[in-house]
Coordinates of C-alpha atoms and ligand atoms in Angstrom, one line a residue:
X241 CA 50.4 -12.8 55.0
X242 CA 53.4 -10.8 54.3
X243 CA 56.1 -11.3 51.6
X244 CA 59.4 -9.7 52.7
X245 CA 61.6 -8.9 49.8
X246 CA 65.4 -9.0 49.9
X247 CA 67.0 -5.6 50.4
X248 CA 68.5 -5.8 46.9
X249 CA 65.3 -7.0 45.2
X250 CA 64.7 -5.1 41.9
X251 CA 61.4 -3.3 41.0
X252 CA 60.8 -6.1 38.4
X253 CA 61.1 -8.8 41.0
X254 CA 58.7 -6.9 43.3
X255 CA 56.3 -6.5 40.3
X256 CA 56.5 -10.3 39.5
X257 CA 55.6 -11.1 43.1
X258 CA 52.6 -8.7 43.0
X259 CA 51.5 -10.4 39.8
X260 CA 51.8 -13.8 41.3
X261 CA 49.7 -12.7 44.3
X262 CA 47.0 -11.4 41.9
X263 CA 47.1 -14.8 40.2
X264 CA 46.5 -16.5 43.5
X265 CA 43.3 -14.4 43.8
X266 CA 44.5 -11.9 46.4
X267 CA 45.4 -8.3 46.5
X268 CA 49.1 -7.2 46.9
X269 CA 50.1 -4.1 48.8
X270 CA 53.7 -3.2 48.2
X271 CA 55.0 -1.2 51.2
X272 CA 58.5 0.3 50.6
X273 CA 60.6 0.6 53.8
X274 CA 64.0 2.1 54.5
X275 CA 65.7 -1.3 54.3
X276 CA 63.5 -3.4 52.1
X277 CA 60.0 -3.7 50.5
X278 CA 57.4 -5.8 52.1
X279 CA 54.2 -6.8 50.3
X280 CA 51.1 -7.2 52.3
X281 CA 48.5 -9.7 51.1
X282 CA 44.8 -9.1 51.6
X283 CA 41.6 -10.6 50.2
X284 CA 42.0 -14.1 51.7
X285 CA 39.2 -15.3 54.0
X286 CA 41.2 -17.8 56.1
X287 CA 44.9 -18.6 55.9
X288 CA 46.2 -17.4 52.5
X289 CA 47.6 -20.0 50.1
X290 CA 51.4 -19.4 49.9
X291 CA 51.6 -20.9 46.4
X292 CA 55.3 -20.9 45.5
X293 CA 55.8 -17.3 46.7
X294 CA 58.8 -18.3 48.8
X295 CA 60.6 -19.6 45.7
X296 CA 60.2 -16.5 43.6
X297 CA 63.2 -14.4 42.8
X298 CA 64.0 -11.6 45.3
X299 CA 61.8 -13.0 48.1
X300 CA 63.5 -13.2 51.5
X301 CA 60.6 -14.8 53.4
X302 CA 56.9 -15.2 53.7
X303 CA 55.4 -14.5 57.1
X304 CA 52.0 -15.1 58.6
X305 CA 50.5 -11.9 60.2
X306 CA 48.6 -12.9 63.2
X307 CA 47.0 -9.6 64.1
X308 CA 43.5 -8.9 62.8
X309 CA 44.7 -5.7 61.2
X310 CA 47.5 -6.3 58.7
X311 CA 48.4 -3.2 56.7
X312 CA 48.0 -1.0 59.8
X313 CA 50.4 -3.2 61.8
X314 CA 54.0 -2.7 62.5
X315 CA 54.6 -6.3 61.6
X316 CA 54.0 -5.3 58.0
X317 CA 55.7 -1.9 58.1
X318 CA 58.3 -1.2 60.7
X319 CA 59.0 2.4 60.0
X320 CA 56.6 5.2 61.0
X321 CA 54.4 6.4 58.2
X322 CA 55.1 10.0 57.3
X323 CA 52.5 11.8 55.2
X324 CA 53.8 14.6 52.9
X325 CA 52.0 17.4 51.2
X326 CA 53.4 18.2 47.8
X327 CA 54.3 21.8 47.4
X328 CA 55.0 22.4 51.1
X329 CA 57.2 21.0 53.8
X330 CA 54.1 20.2 56.0
X331 CA 54.1 16.6 57.2
X332 CA 52.1 14.4 59.5
X333 CA 54.2 11.7 61.3
X334 CA 58.0 11.7 61.7
X335 CA 60.0 14.1 63.7
X336 CA 58.1 17.3 62.9
X337 CA 54.9 17.9 64.8
X338 CA 51.7 18.6 62.9
X339 CA 49.3 21.3 64.2
X340 CA 45.7 21.4 62.9
X341 CA 43.7 24.4 64.0
X342 CA 40.6 26.3 63.1
X343 CA 36.9 26.7 64.0
X344 CA 34.5 23.8 64.5
X345 CA 32.4 25.1 61.6
X346 CA 33.0 27.6 58.8
X347 CA 30.4 30.2 59.5
X348 CA 31.3 32.9 57.1
X349 CA 34.2 34.1 55.0
X350 CA 35.1 36.8 57.5
X351 CA 35.0 34.4 60.4
X352 CA 37.2 31.8 58.6
X353 CA 39.7 34.4 57.4
X354 CA 40.0 36.1 60.8
X355 CA 40.8 32.7 62.5
X356 CA 43.0 31.4 59.6
X357 CA 45.2 34.5 59.7
X358 CA 45.9 34.1 63.4
X359 CA 46.5 30.4 63.4
X360 CA 48.8 30.8 60.4
X361 CA 50.7 33.6 62.0
X362 CA 51.2 31.4 65.1
X363 CA 52.6 28.6 63.1
X364 CA 49.8 26.0 62.3
X365 CA 50.4 24.1 59.1
X366 CA 46.8 22.8 58.7
X367 CA 43.5 24.7 58.9
X368 CA 40.4 22.8 60.0
X369 CA 36.8 23.9 59.5
X370 CA 33.6 22.0 59.2
X371 CA 31.6 22.4 55.9
X372 CA 29.3 19.4 56.7
X373 CA 28.6 19.0 60.4
X374 CA 27.4 15.9 62.1
X375 CA 25.1 17.5 64.7
X376 CA 23.2 15.8 67.5
X377 CA 20.2 17.9 66.8
X378 CA 18.7 18.2 63.3
X379 CA 17.8 21.8 64.2
X380 CA 21.4 22.8 64.9
X381 CA 23.6 24.5 62.3
X382 CA 24.5 21.9 59.7
X383 CA 27.4 23.7 57.9
X384 CA 27.7 25.9 54.8
X385 CA 28.5 22.9 52.6
X386 CA 30.2 23.8 49.2
X387 CA 30.4 27.5 50.2
X388 CA 32.6 26.5 53.1
X389 CA 34.8 24.3 50.9
X390 CA 35.3 27.3 48.6
X391 CA 36.2 29.6 51.5
X392 CA 38.8 27.0 52.7
X393 CA 40.3 26.7 49.2
X394 CA 40.8 30.5 49.3
X395 CA 42.4 30.2 52.7
X396 CA 44.9 27.6 51.3
X397 CA 45.8 30.1 48.6
X398 CA 46.1 33.1 50.9
X399 CA 47.9 31.5 53.9
X400 CA 49.5 28.3 52.5
X401 CA 47.6 26.3 55.1
X402 CA 46.6 22.7 54.1
X403 CA 42.9 22.1 54.6
X404 CA 41.3 19.4 56.8
X405 CA 37.6 19.0 56.6
X406 CA 35.0 16.3 57.4
X407 CA 33.0 14.2 54.9
X408 CA 29.8 13.0 56.7
X409 CA 28.6 10.6 54.1
X410 CA 29.2 9.0 50.7
X411 CA 27.5 11.9 49.0
X412 CA 29.8 14.6 50.4
X413 CA 33.0 12.5 50.3
X414 CA 34.0 13.0 46.6
X415 CA 33.3 16.8 47.0
X416 CA 35.4 17.0 50.1
X417 CA 38.2 15.0 48.4
X418 CA 38.1 17.4 45.5
X419 CA 38.6 20.5 47.6
X420 CA 40.5 19.5 50.8
X421 CA 44.0 18.2 51.4
X422 CA 43.0 15.9 54.2
X423 CA 39.6 14.2 54.5
X424 CA 38.3 13.9 58.0
X425 CA 36.1 10.9 59.0
X426 CA 34.5 11.8 62.3
X427 CA 34.0 9.8 65.4
X428 CA 30.4 9.1 64.6
X429 CA 31.4 7.5 61.3
X430 CA 34.4 5.5 62.5
X431 CA 32.5 2.3 61.8
X432 CA 30.7 3.5 58.7
X433 CA 32.3 0.7 56.6
X434 CA 31.0 1.8 53.3
X435 CA 32.3 5.4 53.9
X436 CA 35.7 3.9 55.0
X437 CA 35.9 1.8 51.8
X438 CA 35.0 4.7 49.7
X439 CA 37.7 6.8 51.4
X440 CA 40.1 4.0 50.8
X441 CA 39.6 4.2 47.1
X442 CA 40.5 7.9 47.0
X443 CA 44.1 9.1 46.9
X444 CA 44.0 11.8 49.6
X445 CA 45.1 11.4 53.2
X446 CA 42.3 10.5 55.6
X447 CA 42.2 11.7 59.2
X448 CA 40.2 9.1 61.1
X449 CA 38.8 10.0 64.5
X450 CA 38.3 7.4 67.1
X451 CA 34.7 6.4 67.7
X452 CA 33.3 7.4 71.1
X453 CA 33.4 3.9 72.4
X454 CA 35.9 2.3 70.1
X455 CA 38.5 -0.1 71.5
X456 CA 42.1 0.1 70.2
X457 CA 41.4 -2.9 68.0
X458 CA 38.2 -1.5 66.5
X459 CA 40.1 1.8 65.8
X460 CA 42.9 0.0 64.0
X461 CA 40.4 -2.2 62.1
X462 CA 38.6 0.9 60.9
X463 CA 41.9 2.2 59.6
X464 CA 42.5 -1.2 58.0
X465 CA 39.3 -0.7 55.9
X466 CA 40.9 2.4 54.3
X467 CA 44.3 0.8 53.8
X468 CA 42.9 -2.4 52.4
X469 CA 41.5 -0.4 49.5
X470 CA 44.9 0.9 48.6
X471 CA 44.9 4.3 50.4
X472 CA 47.9 4.1 52.7
X473 CA 47.8 7.7 54.0
X474 CA 45.7 7.4 57.2
X475 CA 46.2 9.6 60.3
X476 CA 44.5 8.4 63.5
X477 CA 43.1 10.9 65.9
X478 CA 42.2 10.4 69.6
X479 CA 39.3 12.7 70.6
X480 CA 38.1 11.3 73.9
X481 CA 35.7 8.4 74.7
X482 CA 32.5 8.2 76.7
X483 CA 32.9 7.3 80.3
X484 CA 31.0 7.9 83.5
X485 CA 33.0 11.1 84.2
X486 CA 30.9 14.2 83.6
X487 CA 33.4 17.0 84.4
X488 CA 34.4 16.9 80.8
X489 CA 32.5 16.2 77.5
X490 CA 34.5 13.0 76.9
X491 CA 37.5 11.4 78.6
X492 CA 40.8 11.9 76.8
X493 CA 42.4 8.5 76.6
X494 CA 46.0 9.5 76.2
X495 CA 47.4 6.1 76.8
X496 CA 46.1 5.1 73.4
X497 CA 49.0 7.1 71.9
X498 CA 51.8 4.8 73.0
X499 CA 49.5 1.8 72.6
X500 CA 48.9 2.7 68.9
X501 CA 52.6 3.5 68.4
X502 CA 53.6 0.1 69.6
X503 CA 51.2 -1.8 67.3
X504 CA 51.0 0.5 64.3
X505 CA 53.1 2.6 62.0
X506 CA 50.3 5.1 61.4
X507 CA 50.6 8.6 62.8
X508 CA 48.3 9.6 65.7
X509 CA 47.1 13.1 66.6
X510 CA 45.2 14.2 69.7
X511 CA 42.2 16.4 69.7
X512 CA 41.9 18.0 73.2
X513 CA 39.0 20.1 72.2
X514 CA 36.3 17.4 71.6
X515 CA 38.0 15.3 74.3
X516 CA 37.4 17.9 77.0
X517 CA 34.6 20.1 75.7
X518 CA 36.0 22.9 77.9
X519 CA 38.3 25.7 76.9
X520 CA 40.2 25.8 80.1
X521 CA 41.2 22.2 79.8
X522 CA 42.4 22.3 76.2
X523 CA 45.9 23.7 76.8
X524 CA 46.9 21.3 79.6
X525 CA 45.7 18.4 77.6
X526 CA 47.5 19.6 74.4
X527 CA 50.7 19.8 76.4
X528 CA 50.1 16.4 77.8
X529 CA 49.4 14.9 74.3
X530 CA 52.7 16.1 73.0
X531 CA 54.5 14.9 76.1
X532 CA 52.9 11.5 75.6
X533 CA 54.4 11.3 72.1
X534 CA 51.5 12.3 69.8
X535 CA 52.4 13.3 66.3
X536 CA 50.6 16.6 66.8
X537 CA 47.3 18.1 67.9
X538 CA 44.0 19.2 66.4
X539 CA 42.4 22.1 68.2
X540 CA 39.4 24.3 67.7
X541 CA 40.1 28.0 67.7
X542 CA 37.6 30.8 67.4
X543 CA 38.1 34.6 67.6
X544 CA 34.6 35.0 69.0
X545 CA 33.7 31.7 70.6
X546 CA 30.7 33.1 72.5
X547 CA 29.1 33.7 69.0
X548 CA 30.2 30.3 67.5
X549 CA 27.5 28.3 65.8
X550 CA 29.1 25.1 67.1
X551 CA 31.5 24.0 69.9
X552 CA 32.1 27.6 71.2
X553 CA 32.7 26.5 74.8
X554 CA 35.6 24.3 73.8
X555 CA 37.1 26.7 71.2
X556 CA 40.2 28.5 72.4
X557 CA 41.0 32.1 71.7
X558 CA 43.8 32.9 69.2
X559 CA 45.9 34.3 72.0
X560 CA 45.6 30.9 73.8
X561 CA 46.6 29.2 70.6
X562 CA 49.8 31.2 70.6
X563 CA 50.4 30.2 74.2
X564 CA 49.8 26.6 73.3
X565 CA 52.3 26.7 70.4
X566 CA 54.9 28.3 72.6
X567 CA 54.4 25.5 75.2
X568 CA 54.6 22.8 72.6
X569 CA 57.7 24.3 71.1
X570 CA 59.4 23.9 74.6
X571 CA 58.1 20.4 75.2
X572 CA 58.9 19.0 71.7
X573 CA 62.7 18.5 72.2
X574 CA 62.1 16.5 75.3
X575 CA 60.3 13.9 73.2
X576 CA 62.7 14.3 70.3
X577 CA 60.3 16.3 68.2
X578 CA 60.4 19.6 66.6
X579 CA 57.7 22.2 66.0
X580 CA 58.1 23.7 62.6
X581 CA 56.3 26.9 62.7
X582 CA 54.3 27.6 59.6
X583 CA 54.1 26.1 56.2
X584 CA 57.0 26.8 53.9
X585 CA 55.5 26.7 50.4
X586 CA 58.0 25.6 47.8
X587 CA 58.0 28.2 45.1
X588 CA 58.4 25.8 42.3
X589 CA 54.9 24.5 43.1
X590 CA 53.4 27.8 44.0
X591 CA 51.1 27.8 41.0
X592 CA 49.3 24.8 42.4
X593 CA 48.0 26.9 45.3
X594 CA 44.9 28.3 43.7
X595 CA 41.4 28.4 45.0
X596 CA 40.1 25.6 42.7
X597 CA 39.5 22.1 43.8
X598 CA 42.5 19.9 43.9
Ligands
PEP102 C1 34.9 17.9 64.7 O1 36.1 17.7 64.5 O2 34.3 19.0 64.6 C2 34.0 16.7 65.1 C3 32.7 16.7 64.9 O3 34.7 15.8 65.8 P1 34.3 14.4 66.3 O4 34.0 13.5 65.1 O5 35.6 13.9 67.0 O6 33.2 14.5 67.3
MN103 MN1 33.6 20.5 66.8

C-alpha cells in the first residue's frame, strides 16, 4: 500500500502518518519526490489494513500497489533514483553517466595503482576491484581480503575515485561497508536473502548484480529485500545470463534496461565484461548499453591482462578503456545523457578523503 501525501503536506503531517503506520503494525518508508512525498507501507502479509489513514491530515490518497515489488516500483516513486556521493559530484542515475572500471581482483598495490591511475585519467568516477572473490574453483585465487580493501582506500585518497567492491558473505559485508563507497552483491548472491537483508540494514549504496538465471521479477524482488530494510540506495547491474549460446561467456540481455526503467525508479548499469567474457566484445557491448539507455557501465580493465589472476581474457587494456570513454562521450547526447569525465572532489570535504575506513 502507498500513502500519497498532498504536495503541501508538512514534515509533521508526514511524521504523524508514519507513526500511525507503525501503530497499525507495519513499516513506513517515506520517499520524497519532486512534487510530493509518498509513504510506502511494508510488513503486511496480505492486504494491509488501511485504518483511518485516508482521514489523516495531509494525506491525498491511499493506493493499493499490485506489483510484488513495492519500494522498487515506479508506482511508489515516479522519479528516477539518483545516488550521490558526498564530497564529490559523482552520481549514479540521472543525467550523468556513471563509469565503474578496474581489475577483476586486486592483486597487488602496484597492479591496482597502475590501473587506477589510467582509468582515473580517462575519466572513470568509480574504481572497482575484488577483495573477496567468488570463484568457481576453491583452488583459484580468492582475493587479498583486507589488504585489498586498504589498497583501494589509498586509491580513493590518491585519485578521488569512489570504491566499488564485493561482499561475498555476511562475514565480509560489514568490513566491505566500512571501507568501500558502494557494496557489490554478486550474481551468485543475488538470492542470498540473508545477505540482502543485512545489506539493507546498512547505509551504503549497494550494487546488485543480476543472477545468472534471474528473471526481471526475481531481480527486482532481490532489490526489494534491500529496500525493505530501509536502504533505498540500490543500483541494479545487468551482467549477462546463461543461455545455450557458447560464443560468449554469458548472453548480455540488454532489453532488461528499458524493461527495468519502465517498472522501476532504480538506476541500472551494464557490465559488458562478465556478460561477454571476451575482450574484443566489451567495447561494442558497452556502446550498445549506453545507446540502450543504461545509467552507465562497469568494466574490467587490466594493464597486463595476460598475467591477471582472474578474468584476464575479458579485461580490456587501458588504451581500449580510453577508446570506450571517447565513444560513450559521443553516444551520450543522443540518449540525452552526459559523460562527466573524472571526479570533481569538493574541496570543503577534501579532509574526508583519507585512507581509513569510512
Ligand atoms: C565481478 O564483478 O568480478 C563478478 C564476480 O561479477 P558477477 O557476480 O557478475 O559474476
Ligand atoms: Mn570478474
